[in-house]
mmCIF file of C-alpha atoms in Angstrom:
data_model
loop_
_atom_site.group_PDB
_atom_site.id
_atom_site.type_symbol
_atom_site.label_atom_id
_atom_site.label_comp_id
_atom_site.label_asym_id
_atom_site.label_seq_id
_atom_site.Cartn_x
_atom_site.Cartn_y
_atom_site.Cartn_z
ATOM 1 C CA UNK A 1 -17.250 -19.007 21.718
ATOM 2 C CA UNK A 2 -16.520 -19.858 25.923
ATOM 3 C CA UNK A 3 -19.776 -19.524 28.149
ATOM 4 C CA UNK A 4 -21.413 -17.523 25.939
ATOM 5 C CA UNK A 5 -21.097 -15.817 21.862
ATOM 6 C CA UNK A 6 -19.101 -13.322 21.475
ATOM 7 C CA UNK A 7 -19.746 -10.457 21.739
ATOM 8 C CA UNK A 8 -17.046 -7.280 21.126
ATOM 9 C CA UNK A 9 -20.095 -4.789 22.522
ATOM 10 C CA UNK A 10 -19.157 -6.166 25.928
ATOM 11 C CA UNK A 11 -15.423 -5.331 27.056
ATOM 12 C CA UNK A 12 -14.009 -1.972 27.719
ATOM 13 C CA UNK A 13 -10.249 -2.172 27.797
ATOM 14 C CA UNK A 14 -10.504 1.523 29.674
ATOM 15 C CA UNK A 15 -6.675 2.387 28.521
ATOM 16 C CA UNK A 16 -5.820 6.336 28.612
ATOM 17 C CA UNK A 17 -7.090 8.510 25.880
ATOM 18 C CA UNK A 18 -6.048 11.739 24.744
ATOM 19 C CA UNK A 19 -8.126 14.617 23.788
ATOM 20 C CA UNK A 20 -10.092 13.298 20.555
ATOM 21 C CA UNK A 21 -10.266 9.457 22.459
ATOM 22 C CA UNK A 22 -8.026 7.689 21.174
ATOM 23 C CA UNK A 23 -5.155 5.708 23.247
ATOM 24 C CA UNK A 24 -1.582 7.620 24.959
ATOM 25 C CA UNK A 25 1.128 5.570 23.060
ATOM 26 C CA UNK A 26 2.911 8.230 25.948
ATOM 27 C CA UNK A 27 0.859 5.692 28.227
ATOM 28 C CA UNK A 28 2.222 2.653 27.826
ATOM 29 C CA UNK A 29 5.263 0.883 29.674
ATOM 30 C CA UNK A 30 8.752 0.853 28.602
ATOM 31 C CA UNK A 31 9.321 -2.696 26.274
ATOM 32 C CA UNK A 32 9.877 -5.982 28.220
ATOM 33 C CA UNK A 33 13.124 -7.654 28.157
ATOM 34 C CA UNK A 34 11.736 -10.974 27.102
ATOM 35 C CA UNK A 35 8.551 -12.904 25.804
ATOM 36 C CA UNK A 36 6.093 -12.945 28.682
ATOM 37 C CA UNK A 37 4.458 -15.828 27.768
ATOM 38 C CA UNK A 38 1.616 -15.726 30.922
ATOM 39 C CA UNK A 39 0.799 -12.105 29.927
ATOM 40 C CA UNK A 40 -0.127 -13.327 25.837
ATOM 41 C CA UNK A 41 -1.947 -15.654 27.460
ATOM 42 C CA UNK A 42 -4.045 -13.187 29.491
ATOM 43 C CA UNK A 43 -4.638 -11.365 26.475
ATOM 44 C CA UNK A 44 -5.712 -13.625 24.303
ATOM 45 C CA UNK A 45 -8.232 -15.495 27.347
ATOM 46 C CA UNK A 46 -9.467 -12.193 27.284
ATOM 47 C CA UNK A 47 -10.217 -11.866 23.074
ATOM 48 C CA UNK A 48 -11.904 -15.793 23.941
ATOM 49 C CA UNK A 49 -13.723 -14.267 26.747
ATOM 50 C CA UNK A 50 -15.657 -10.961 25.772
ATOM 51 C CA UNK A 51 -13.766 -8.637 23.128
ATOM 52 C CA UNK A 52 -12.712 -5.183 23.615
ATOM 53 C CA UNK A 53 -15.774 -2.654 21.806
ATOM 54 C CA UNK A 54 -12.884 -1.854 19.783
ATOM 55 C CA UNK A 55 -13.245 -4.758 17.478
ATOM 56 C CA UNK A 56 -17.022 -3.367 16.820
ATOM 57 C CA UNK A 57 -16.474 -2.556 13.276
ATOM 58 C CA UNK A 58 -14.605 -5.880 12.459
ATOM 59 C CA UNK A 59 -17.015 -8.222 13.773
ATOM 60 C CA UNK A 60 -17.473 -8.859 10.367
ATOM 61 C CA UNK A 61 -14.723 -10.673 10.792
ATOM 62 C CA UNK A 62 -15.800 -12.623 13.256
ATOM 63 C CA UNK A 63 -14.307 -16.458 12.470
ATOM 64 C CA UNK A 64 -10.844 -14.397 11.938
ATOM 65 C CA UNK A 65 -10.509 -12.633 14.966
ATOM 66 C CA UNK A 66 -11.170 -16.059 16.565
ATOM 67 C CA UNK A 67 -8.777 -17.550 15.038
ATOM 68 C CA UNK A 68 -6.013 -15.588 15.845
ATOM 69 C CA UNK A 69 -7.274 -15.912 19.337
ATOM 70 C CA UNK A 70 -7.987 -19.858 19.035
ATOM 71 C CA UNK A 71 -4.193 -20.753 16.754
ATOM 72 C CA UNK A 72 -3.075 -18.108 18.738
ATOM 73 C CA UNK A 73 -4.113 -20.655 22.512
ATOM 74 C CA UNK A 74 -2.441 -23.526 20.875
ATOM 75 C CA UNK A 75 0.218 -21.178 19.227
ATOM 76 C CA UNK A 76 1.603 -20.436 23.238
ATOM 77 C CA UNK A 77 0.851 -24.507 24.687
ATOM 78 C CA UNK A 78 -2.481 -22.986 25.751
ATOM 79 C CA UNK A 79 -5.351 -24.303 23.515
ATOM 80 C CA UNK A 80 -6.347 -26.484 27.523
ATOM 81 C CA UNK A 81 -8.412 -22.867 28.019
ATOM 82 C CA UNK A 82 -10.640 -23.650 25.863
ATOM 83 C CA UNK A 83 -13.662 -25.615 25.479
ATOM 84 C CA UNK A 84 -12.202 -27.661 21.752
ATOM 85 C CA UNK A 85 -16.434 -28.967 21.687
ATOM 86 C CA UNK A 86 -18.277 -25.610 22.139
ATOM 87 C CA UNK A 87 -15.648 -23.970 20.273
ATOM 88 C CA UNK A 88 -16.468 -27.019 16.914
ATOM 89 C CA UNK A 89 -20.088 -26.180 16.970
ATOM 90 C CA UNK A 90 -20.072 -22.706 17.279
ATOM 91 C CA UNK A 91 -17.779 -22.720 14.319
ATOM 92 C CA UNK A 92 -20.166 -25.135 12.500
ATOM 93 C CA UNK A 93 -23.007 -23.456 12.582
ATOM 94 C CA UNK A 94 -21.168 -20.724 10.618
ATOM 95 C CA UNK A 95 -21.029 -23.225 7.254
ATOM 96 C CA UNK A 96 -23.393 -22.160 4.221
ATOM 97 C CA UNK A 97 -25.065 -25.277 3.147
ATOM 98 C CA UNK A 98 -27.701 -25.603 -0.334
ATOM 99 C CA UNK A 99 -30.792 -26.251 -0.484
ATOM 100 C CA UNK A 100 -30.405 -28.645 -3.262
ATOM 101 C CA UNK A 101 -27.358 -30.063 -4.965
ATOM 102 C CA UNK A 102 -28.093 -28.416 -8.359
ATOM 103 C CA UNK A 103 -27.473 -25.167 -6.441
ATOM 104 C CA UNK A 104 -24.045 -25.732 -5.889
ATOM 105 C CA UNK A 105 -22.665 -24.885 -9.350
ATOM 106 C CA UNK A 106 -25.171 -21.544 -9.767
ATOM 107 C CA UNK A 107 -22.869 -19.530 -8.476
ATOM 108 C CA UNK A 108 -21.624 -19.263 -5.262
ATOM 109 C CA UNK A 109 -19.955 -20.493 -2.071
ATOM 110 C CA UNK A 110 -20.708 -22.175 0.104
ATOM 111 C CA UNK A 111 -18.434 -22.388 1.675
ATOM 112 C CA UNK A 112 -18.385 -20.384 6.065
ATOM 113 C CA UNK A 113 -19.743 -17.197 6.895
ATOM 114 C CA UNK A 114 -17.320 -14.581 8.412
ATOM 115 C CA UNK A 115 -19.873 -13.571 11.418
ATOM 116 C CA UNK A 116 -23.732 -13.669 12.423
ATOM 117 C CA UNK A 117 -24.444 -10.885 9.985
ATOM 118 C CA UNK A 118 -23.641 -12.784 6.732
ATOM 119 C CA UNK A 119 -26.203 -15.165 6.941
ATOM 120 C CA UNK A 120 -29.147 -13.526 5.943
ATOM 121 C CA UNK A 121 -32.548 -14.992 7.312
ATOM 122 C CA UNK A 122 -34.663 -16.872 4.945
ATOM 123 C CA UNK A 123 -38.052 -15.027 3.508
ATOM 124 C CA UNK A 124 -41.500 -15.645 4.344
ATOM 125 C CA UNK A 125 -41.335 -18.933 2.112
ATOM 126 C CA UNK A 126 -37.831 -20.024 3.817
ATOM 127 C CA UNK A 127 -35.241 -18.820 1.248
ATOM 128 C CA UNK A 128 -32.387 -17.252 1.647
ATOM 129 C CA UNK A 129 -31.459 -15.360 -1.596
ATOM 130 C CA UNK A 130 -28.597 -15.094 -0.562
ATOM 131 C CA UNK A 131 -26.648 -17.887 1.095
ATOM 132 C CA UNK A 132 -22.470 -17.264 -0.182
ATOM 133 C CA UNK A 133 -19.526 -17.853 2.312
ATOM 134 C CA UNK A 134 -16.792 -16.104 2.087
ATOM 135 C CA UNK A 135 -13.361 -17.213 1.056
ATOM 136 C CA UNK A 136 -10.980 -16.367 4.197
ATOM 137 C CA UNK A 137 -13.614 -17.120 5.920
ATOM 138 C CA UNK A 138 -13.498 -20.577 5.226
ATOM 139 C CA UNK A 139 -10.031 -20.914 5.595
ATOM 140 C CA UNK A 140 -9.739 -19.553 9.464
ATOM 141 C CA UNK A 141 -13.202 -21.861 10.184
ATOM 142 C CA UNK A 142 -11.947 -25.462 8.892
ATOM 143 C CA UNK A 143 -8.300 -24.129 10.508
ATOM 144 C CA UNK A 144 -10.315 -23.739 14.178
ATOM 145 C CA UNK A 145 -11.650 -27.309 13.841
ATOM 146 C CA UNK A 146 -8.269 -28.183 12.997
ATOM 147 C CA UNK A 147 -6.749 -26.142 15.613
ATOM 148 C CA UNK A 148 -9.359 -28.299 18.049
ATOM 149 C CA UNK A 149 -9.074 -31.637 16.871
ATOM 150 C CA UNK A 150 -12.315 -31.565 14.766
ATOM 151 C CA UNK A 151 -12.237 -34.338 12.163
ATOM 152 C CA UNK A 152 -12.654 -32.196 9.421
ATOM 153 C CA UNK A 153 -13.336 -35.552 7.345
ATOM 154 C CA UNK A 154 -16.737 -35.286 8.431
ATOM 155 C CA UNK A 155 -17.707 -32.257 7.329
ATOM 156 C CA UNK A 156 -19.961 -31.348 3.867
ATOM 157 C CA UNK A 157 -16.804 -31.224 1.690
ATOM 158 C CA UNK A 158 -18.295 -31.497 -1.251
ATOM 159 C CA UNK A 159 -20.678 -28.881 -1.381
ATOM 160 C CA UNK A 160 -17.889 -26.570 0.052
ATOM 161 C CA UNK A 161 -15.420 -28.161 -3.269
ATOM 162 C CA UNK A 162 -18.212 -28.459 -6.125
ATOM 163 C CA UNK A 163 -18.890 -24.221 -4.885
ATOM 164 C CA UNK A 164 -14.900 -23.435 -4.506
ATOM 165 C CA UNK A 165 -14.984 -23.871 -8.173
ATOM 166 C CA UNK A 166 -16.552 -21.576 -8.686
ATOM 167 C CA UNK A 167 -14.724 -18.840 -7.240
ATOM 168 C CA UNK A 168 -11.710 -19.637 -9.905
ATOM 169 C CA UNK A 169 -12.170 -17.109 -12.808
ATOM 170 C CA UNK A 170 -12.089 -18.381 -15.918
ATOM 171 C CA UNK A 171 -11.472 -15.845 -18.728
ATOM 172 C CA UNK A 172 -9.689 -12.461 -18.881
ATOM 173 C CA UNK A 173 -7.051 -10.217 -17.105
ATOM 174 C CA UNK A 174 -7.977 -12.460 -14.126
ATOM 175 C CA UNK A 175 -8.428 -15.507 -15.317
ATOM 176 C CA UNK A 176 -7.330 -18.549 -12.944
ATOM 177 C CA UNK A 177 -7.370 -16.286 -10.080
ATOM 178 C CA UNK A 178 -9.687 -16.630 -7.292
ATOM 179 C CA UNK A 179 -12.805 -13.683 -6.102
ATOM 180 C CA UNK A 180 -13.638 -14.080 -2.613
ATOM 181 C CA UNK A 181 -17.351 -14.298 -3.021
ATOM 182 C CA UNK A 182 -19.287 -14.367 -6.104
ATOM 183 C CA UNK A 183 -20.222 -11.475 -7.166
ATOM 184 C CA UNK A 184 -18.422 -8.158 -6.496
ATOM 185 C CA UNK A 185 -15.216 -9.161 -5.169
ATOM 186 C CA UNK A 186 -11.291 -8.497 -5.021
ATOM 187 C CA UNK A 187 -9.204 -11.276 -6.700
ATOM 188 C CA UNK A 188 -5.529 -11.111 -6.062
ATOM 189 C CA UNK A 189 -3.315 -13.493 -4.245
ATOM 190 C CA UNK A 190 -4.474 -13.483 -1.295
ATOM 191 C CA UNK A 191 -7.904 -15.715 -2.307
ATOM 192 C CA UNK A 192 -5.236 -18.058 -4.627
ATOM 193 C CA UNK A 193 -3.807 -19.147 -1.185
ATOM 194 C CA UNK A 194 -7.104 -19.505 1.106
ATOM 195 C CA UNK A 195 -8.251 -21.721 -2.054
ATOM 196 C CA UNK A 196 -4.877 -23.606 -1.533
ATOM 197 C CA UNK A 197 -4.673 -23.866 1.230
ATOM 198 C CA UNK A 198 -8.480 -25.331 1.820
ATOM 199 C CA UNK A 199 -8.386 -28.037 -0.798
ATOM 200 C CA UNK A 200 -5.148 -29.099 1.587
ATOM 201 C CA UNK A 201 -6.862 -29.152 4.500
ATOM 202 C CA UNK A 202 -9.362 -31.261 2.737
ATOM 203 C CA UNK A 203 -6.957 -33.040 1.398
ATOM 204 C CA UNK A 204 -8.966 -32.718 -1.725
ATOM 205 C CA UNK A 205 -7.931 -30.803 -4.601
ATOM 206 C CA UNK A 206 -10.635 -30.988 -7.098
ATOM 207 C CA UNK A 207 -12.474 -27.350 -5.726
ATOM 208 C CA UNK A 208 -9.091 -25.767 -8.179
ATOM 209 C CA UNK A 209 -7.408 -25.921 -10.899
ATOM 210 C CA UNK A 210 -4.054 -26.442 -9.910
ATOM 211 C CA UNK A 211 -1.644 -25.118 -13.507
ATOM 212 C CA UNK A 212 -3.921 -22.125 -13.322
ATOM 213 C CA UNK A 213 -3.897 -21.294 -10.667
ATOM 214 C CA UNK A 214 0.140 -21.967 -11.149
ATOM 215 C CA UNK A 215 0.397 -20.239 -14.653
ATOM 216 C CA UNK A 216 -1.508 -16.744 -12.254
ATOM 217 C CA UNK A 217 1.147 -17.281 -9.307
ATOM 218 C CA UNK A 218 4.099 -17.407 -11.661
ATOM 219 C CA UNK A 219 2.573 -14.330 -13.912
ATOM 220 C CA UNK A 220 2.661 -12.534 -9.730
ATOM 221 C CA UNK A 221 6.370 -12.575 -9.837
ATOM 222 C CA UNK A 222 8.251 -8.974 -10.284
ATOM 223 C CA UNK A 223 11.393 -8.102 -12.038
ATOM 224 C CA UNK A 224 13.305 -7.665 -8.074
ATOM 225 C CA UNK A 225 12.018 -11.348 -7.930
ATOM 226 C CA UNK A 226 9.058 -10.455 -4.532
ATOM 227 C CA UNK A 227 6.020 -11.275 -5.676
ATOM 228 C CA UNK A 228 2.769 -8.492 -6.679
ATOM 229 C CA UNK A 229 -0.890 -9.164 -5.279
ATOM 230 C CA UNK A 230 -1.196 -9.069 -9.181
ATOM 231 C CA UNK A 231 0.459 -9.372 -11.940
ATOM 232 C CA UNK A 232 2.046 -5.823 -12.709
ATOM 233 C CA UNK A 233 2.360 -5.070 -8.751
ATOM 234 C CA UNK A 234 4.700 -4.255 -6.133
ATOM 235 C CA UNK A 235 6.083 -7.129 -4.324
ATOM 236 C CA UNK A 236 4.899 -6.674 -1.568
ATOM 237 C CA UNK A 237 5.495 -9.322 1.536
ATOM 238 C CA UNK A 238 1.648 -10.606 1.810
ATOM 239 C CA UNK A 239 1.652 -11.176 -1.997
ATOM 240 C CA UNK A 240 5.278 -12.862 -1.954
ATOM 241 C CA UNK A 241 4.126 -14.988 1.214
ATOM 242 C CA UNK A 242 0.408 -16.506 -0.759
ATOM 243 C CA UNK A 243 2.659 -17.546 -3.730
ATOM 244 C CA UNK A 244 4.991 -19.119 -2.390
ATOM 245 C CA UNK A 245 3.250 -21.058 0.327
ATOM 246 C CA UNK A 246 0.385 -22.015 -2.059
ATOM 247 C CA UNK A 247 2.741 -22.628 -4.428
ATOM 248 C CA UNK A 248 4.747 -25.377 -1.332
ATOM 249 C CA UNK A 249 0.936 -26.668 -0.666
ATOM 250 C CA UNK A 250 -0.001 -27.869 -4.156
ATOM 251 C CA UNK A 251 3.073 -29.533 -4.429
ATOM 252 C CA UNK A 252 4.656 -27.282 -7.564
ATOM 253 C CA UNK A 253 7.558 -26.568 -5.561
ATOM 254 C CA UNK A 254 10.215 -28.570 -2.492
ATOM 255 C CA UNK A 255 10.382 -27.162 1.289
ATOM 256 C CA UNK A 256 14.049 -26.026 1.467
ATOM 257 C CA UNK A 257 14.792 -25.537 -1.670
ATOM 258 C CA UNK A 258 18.153 -23.802 -1.217
ATOM 259 C CA UNK A 259 19.045 -27.375 -0.630
ATOM 260 C CA UNK A 260 17.645 -28.432 -3.686
ATOM 261 C CA UNK A 261 19.157 -27.515 -7.582
ATOM 262 C CA UNK A 262 17.080 -24.136 -7.915
ATOM 263 C CA UNK A 263 18.043 -24.059 -11.337
ATOM 264 C CA UNK A 264 14.777 -25.924 -11.763
ATOM 265 C CA UNK A 265 12.994 -24.236 -9.972
ATOM 266 C CA UNK A 266 9.393 -23.357 -10.870
ATOM 267 C CA UNK A 267 10.216 -19.389 -10.022
ATOM 268 C CA UNK A 268 13.524 -17.265 -9.429
ATOM 269 C CA UNK A 269 14.734 -18.305 -6.424
ATOM 270 C CA UNK A 270 17.921 -16.258 -6.177
ATOM 271 C CA UNK A 271 16.108 -12.873 -7.757
ATOM 272 C CA UNK A 272 13.181 -13.828 -4.208
ATOM 273 C CA UNK A 273 15.817 -14.881 -0.819
ATOM 274 C CA UNK A 274 17.906 -11.230 -2.352
ATOM 275 C CA UNK A 275 14.636 -9.531 -2.551
ATOM 276 C CA UNK A 276 12.942 -11.031 1.537
ATOM 277 C CA UNK A 277 16.361 -10.382 3.011
ATOM 278 C CA UNK A 278 16.554 -6.886 2.105
ATOM 279 C CA UNK A 279 13.379 -6.583 3.680
ATOM 280 C CA UNK A 280 15.381 -6.844 7.294
ATOM 281 C CA UNK A 281 15.654 -2.793 8.022
ATOM 282 C CA UNK A 282 18.133 -1.093 10.122
ATOM 283 C CA UNK A 283 15.904 -1.607 13.443
ATOM 284 C CA UNK A 284 15.847 -5.466 12.695
ATOM 285 C CA UNK A 285 12.470 -5.803 12.091
ATOM 286 C CA UNK A 286 11.140 -6.474 8.536
ATOM 287 C CA UNK A 287 8.953 -4.427 5.753
ATOM 288 C CA UNK A 288 6.540 -5.569 3.542
ATOM 289 C CA UNK A 289 7.731 -3.080 0.877
ATOM 290 C CA UNK A 290 10.773 -1.149 -0.051
ATOM 291 C CA UNK A 291 11.004 2.414 2.109
ATOM 292 C CA UNK A 292 8.366 1.202 4.194
ATOM 293 C CA UNK A 293 8.884 1.610 8.227
ATOM 294 C CA UNK A 294 9.138 -2.130 9.757
ATOM 295 C CA UNK A 295 5.837 -4.281 11.049
ATOM 296 C CA UNK A 296 5.395 -6.875 13.497
ATOM 297 C CA UNK A 297 3.771 -9.127 10.549
ATOM 298 C CA UNK A 298 6.512 -9.326 8.698
ATOM 299 C CA UNK A 299 8.319 -11.057 10.750
ATOM 300 C CA UNK A 300 6.505 -13.374 9.743
ATOM 301 C CA UNK A 301 5.021 -12.814 6.209
ATOM 302 C CA UNK A 302 8.886 -12.087 4.646
ATOM 303 C CA UNK A 303 10.376 -14.631 7.974
ATOM 304 C CA UNK A 304 7.504 -17.798 6.858
ATOM 305 C CA UNK A 305 9.222 -17.731 3.365
ATOM 306 C CA UNK A 306 12.636 -17.103 4.496
ATOM 307 C CA UNK A 307 11.893 -20.139 6.390
ATOM 308 C CA UNK A 308 10.314 -22.673 3.548
ATOM 309 C CA UNK A 309 12.635 -21.627 0.684
ATOM 310 C CA UNK A 310 15.565 -22.911 4.130
ATOM 311 C CA UNK A 311 16.997 -19.062 4.079
ATOM 312 C CA UNK A 312 16.155 -18.799 7.365
ATOM 313 C CA UNK A 313 19.209 -18.900 8.801
ATOM 314 C CA UNK A 314 20.982 -16.401 6.596
ATOM 315 C CA UNK A 315 18.479 -13.340 9.017
ATOM 316 C CA UNK A 316 19.392 -11.263 11.787
ATOM 317 C CA UNK A 317 17.520 -13.542 14.900
ATOM 318 C CA UNK A 318 19.212 -11.460 17.258
ATOM 319 C CA UNK A 319 18.113 -7.795 15.983
ATOM 320 C CA UNK A 320 14.707 -8.950 14.981
ATOM 321 C CA UNK A 321 14.445 -10.886 18.099
ATOM 322 C CA UNK A 322 14.798 -6.671 19.758
ATOM 323 C CA UNK A 323 12.656 -5.377 17.503
ATOM 324 C CA UNK A 324 10.279 -7.690 17.752
ATOM 325 C CA UNK A 325 10.419 -7.166 21.883
ATOM 326 C CA UNK A 326 10.070 -3.669 21.287
ATOM 327 C CA UNK A 327 6.496 -4.276 19.828
ATOM 328 C CA UNK A 328 5.698 -7.141 22.665
ATOM 329 C CA UNK A 329 2.433 -4.727 24.777
ATOM 330 C CA UNK A 330 2.194 -4.785 28.620
ATOM 331 C CA UNK A 331 -0.796 -5.300 28.259
ATOM 332 C CA UNK A 332 -0.256 -9.033 26.275
ATOM 333 C CA UNK A 333 0.232 -9.460 22.283
ATOM 334 C CA UNK A 334 1.348 -7.166 20.051
ATOM 335 C CA UNK A 335 1.672 -4.251 18.239
ATOM 336 C CA UNK A 336 2.102 -2.981 15.176
ATOM 337 C CA UNK A 337 5.138 -0.703 15.521
ATOM 338 C CA UNK A 338 7.047 0.034 18.540
ATOM 339 C CA UNK A 339 5.566 1.442 21.753
ATOM 340 C CA UNK A 340 2.124 1.085 19.662
ATOM 341 C CA UNK A 341 -1.461 -1.165 21.153
ATOM 342 C CA UNK A 342 -1.393 -4.120 20.924
ATOM 343 C CA UNK A 343 -4.006 -5.416 18.689
ATOM 344 C CA UNK A 344 -5.503 -9.488 17.365
ATOM 345 C CA UNK A 345 -3.685 -9.067 13.947
ATOM 346 C CA UNK A 346 -0.092 -8.071 14.501
ATOM 347 C CA UNK A 347 -0.424 -10.408 17.859
ATOM 348 C CA UNK A 348 -0.607 -13.762 16.671
ATOM 349 C CA UNK A 349 2.490 -12.422 13.943
ATOM 350 C CA UNK A 350 4.256 -11.188 16.946
ATOM 351 C CA UNK A 351 3.790 -15.352 17.954
ATOM 352 C CA UNK A 352 4.354 -16.807 14.673
ATOM 353 C CA UNK A 353 7.773 -14.897 14.585
ATOM 354 C CA UNK A 354 8.770 -16.190 17.574
ATOM 355 C CA UNK A 355 8.162 -19.783 16.726
ATOM 356 C CA UNK A 356 9.956 -19.585 14.184
ATOM 357 C CA UNK A 357 12.960 -17.691 16.005
ATOM 358 C CA UNK A 358 12.177 -21.008 17.885
ATOM 359 C CA UNK A 359 10.763 -19.200 21.520
ATOM 360 C CA UNK A 360 10.727 -21.414 24.304
ATOM 361 C CA UNK A 361 7.621 -22.212 25.419
ATOM 362 C CA UNK A 362 5.671 -22.029 21.649
ATOM 363 C CA UNK A 363 5.023 -24.769 19.662
ATOM 364 C CA UNK A 364 6.806 -24.975 16.387
ATOM 365 C CA UNK A 365 4.721 -23.666 12.608
ATOM 366 C CA UNK A 366 4.051 -25.342 9.419
ATOM 367 C CA UNK A 367 4.671 -21.898 7.677
ATOM 368 C CA UNK A 368 2.577 -22.702 5.288
ATOM 369 C CA UNK A 369 -0.448 -23.060 6.534
ATOM 370 C CA UNK A 370 0.325 -20.774 9.052
ATOM 371 C CA UNK A 371 -0.571 -22.364 11.763
ATOM 372 C CA UNK A 372 1.306 -25.244 14.421
ATOM 373 C CA UNK A 373 3.345 -27.917 12.957
ATOM 374 C CA UNK A 374 0.658 -30.749 15.175
ATOM 375 C CA UNK A 375 -2.377 -28.688 13.607
ATOM 376 C CA UNK A 376 -1.244 -29.026 10.214
ATOM 377 C CA UNK A 377 -0.499 -33.409 10.594
ATOM 378 C CA UNK A 378 -3.730 -33.348 13.223
ATOM 379 C CA UNK A 379 -2.296 -34.042 16.639
ATOM 380 C CA UNK A 380 -4.044 -32.018 19.502
#
């Protein structure tokens, strides 16, 4: 990345700290009253070149951090700050490759590793016992490659898609959902979404059984209209996004459902719309669940669902804009809550939220893929 490989140990923000060594929110200046694009570009450029040491615990998610940074720069119309060829080569170096075609069906997933630390070196015989990719890292890798204009048709998509089917669970309580890796992992709607997005970006649905995935998603809609991450769980903003966006990517629901005959939909759209609208709190922000505080990222997770449904026009955009500005940092980026320090995750979803609000100077967003429209349709 940039002039050398990313190292989260290289850079210290150097902000004021309290007695326990934790950054003090009291040291942060009052929020700006406008979206400061230049500061956000500077924030992402810093992340692109030298990640602060606070991110060292997230080293295993290096590709995810890269996605937030590079896609964020594209949202801000600043992709020219990125060495696209070097980024593409860096991302491609994380793909796991089978030694033979026979290995594609033994269980491991030959997608992309999340970082160097998950790429175990081979033994003295040149054999790597664990050479499996991760579903979420693969989504991020493909998204980055699309963002920098790399032709996804030139990668080894056969290995990705054949081994992807190994991750779709065959039976039992978790039937038809996905695990992110082949052993010892969670199974929920997050990974159904990753699988659907991967197949969509590769323009090939042979990697999953869409019908079974749809059945699992429908079981996750709760009595209140939202979706839990698994059947029977509490409705959640992230789970609801994964469900609705997956159904949209798989072609089971149309865009702008509210303008269609909603009684024909496979999901309960009126109840879902009601649940989503109730997530906008009195401070203008969105909460992920009932009785939770507003959080920057849910302006995307809930906002994107409403955009897909055709209900975004019903929210209080002025109040949401005002709330998001209270989470904008003087350093660039966005924080989870007002007047906290920024982080790359909430920064990215702050940018996507402002894109949904049609902030001048930002590229339009493809709600179901969580990246720019230009990236989604392949115009870079």
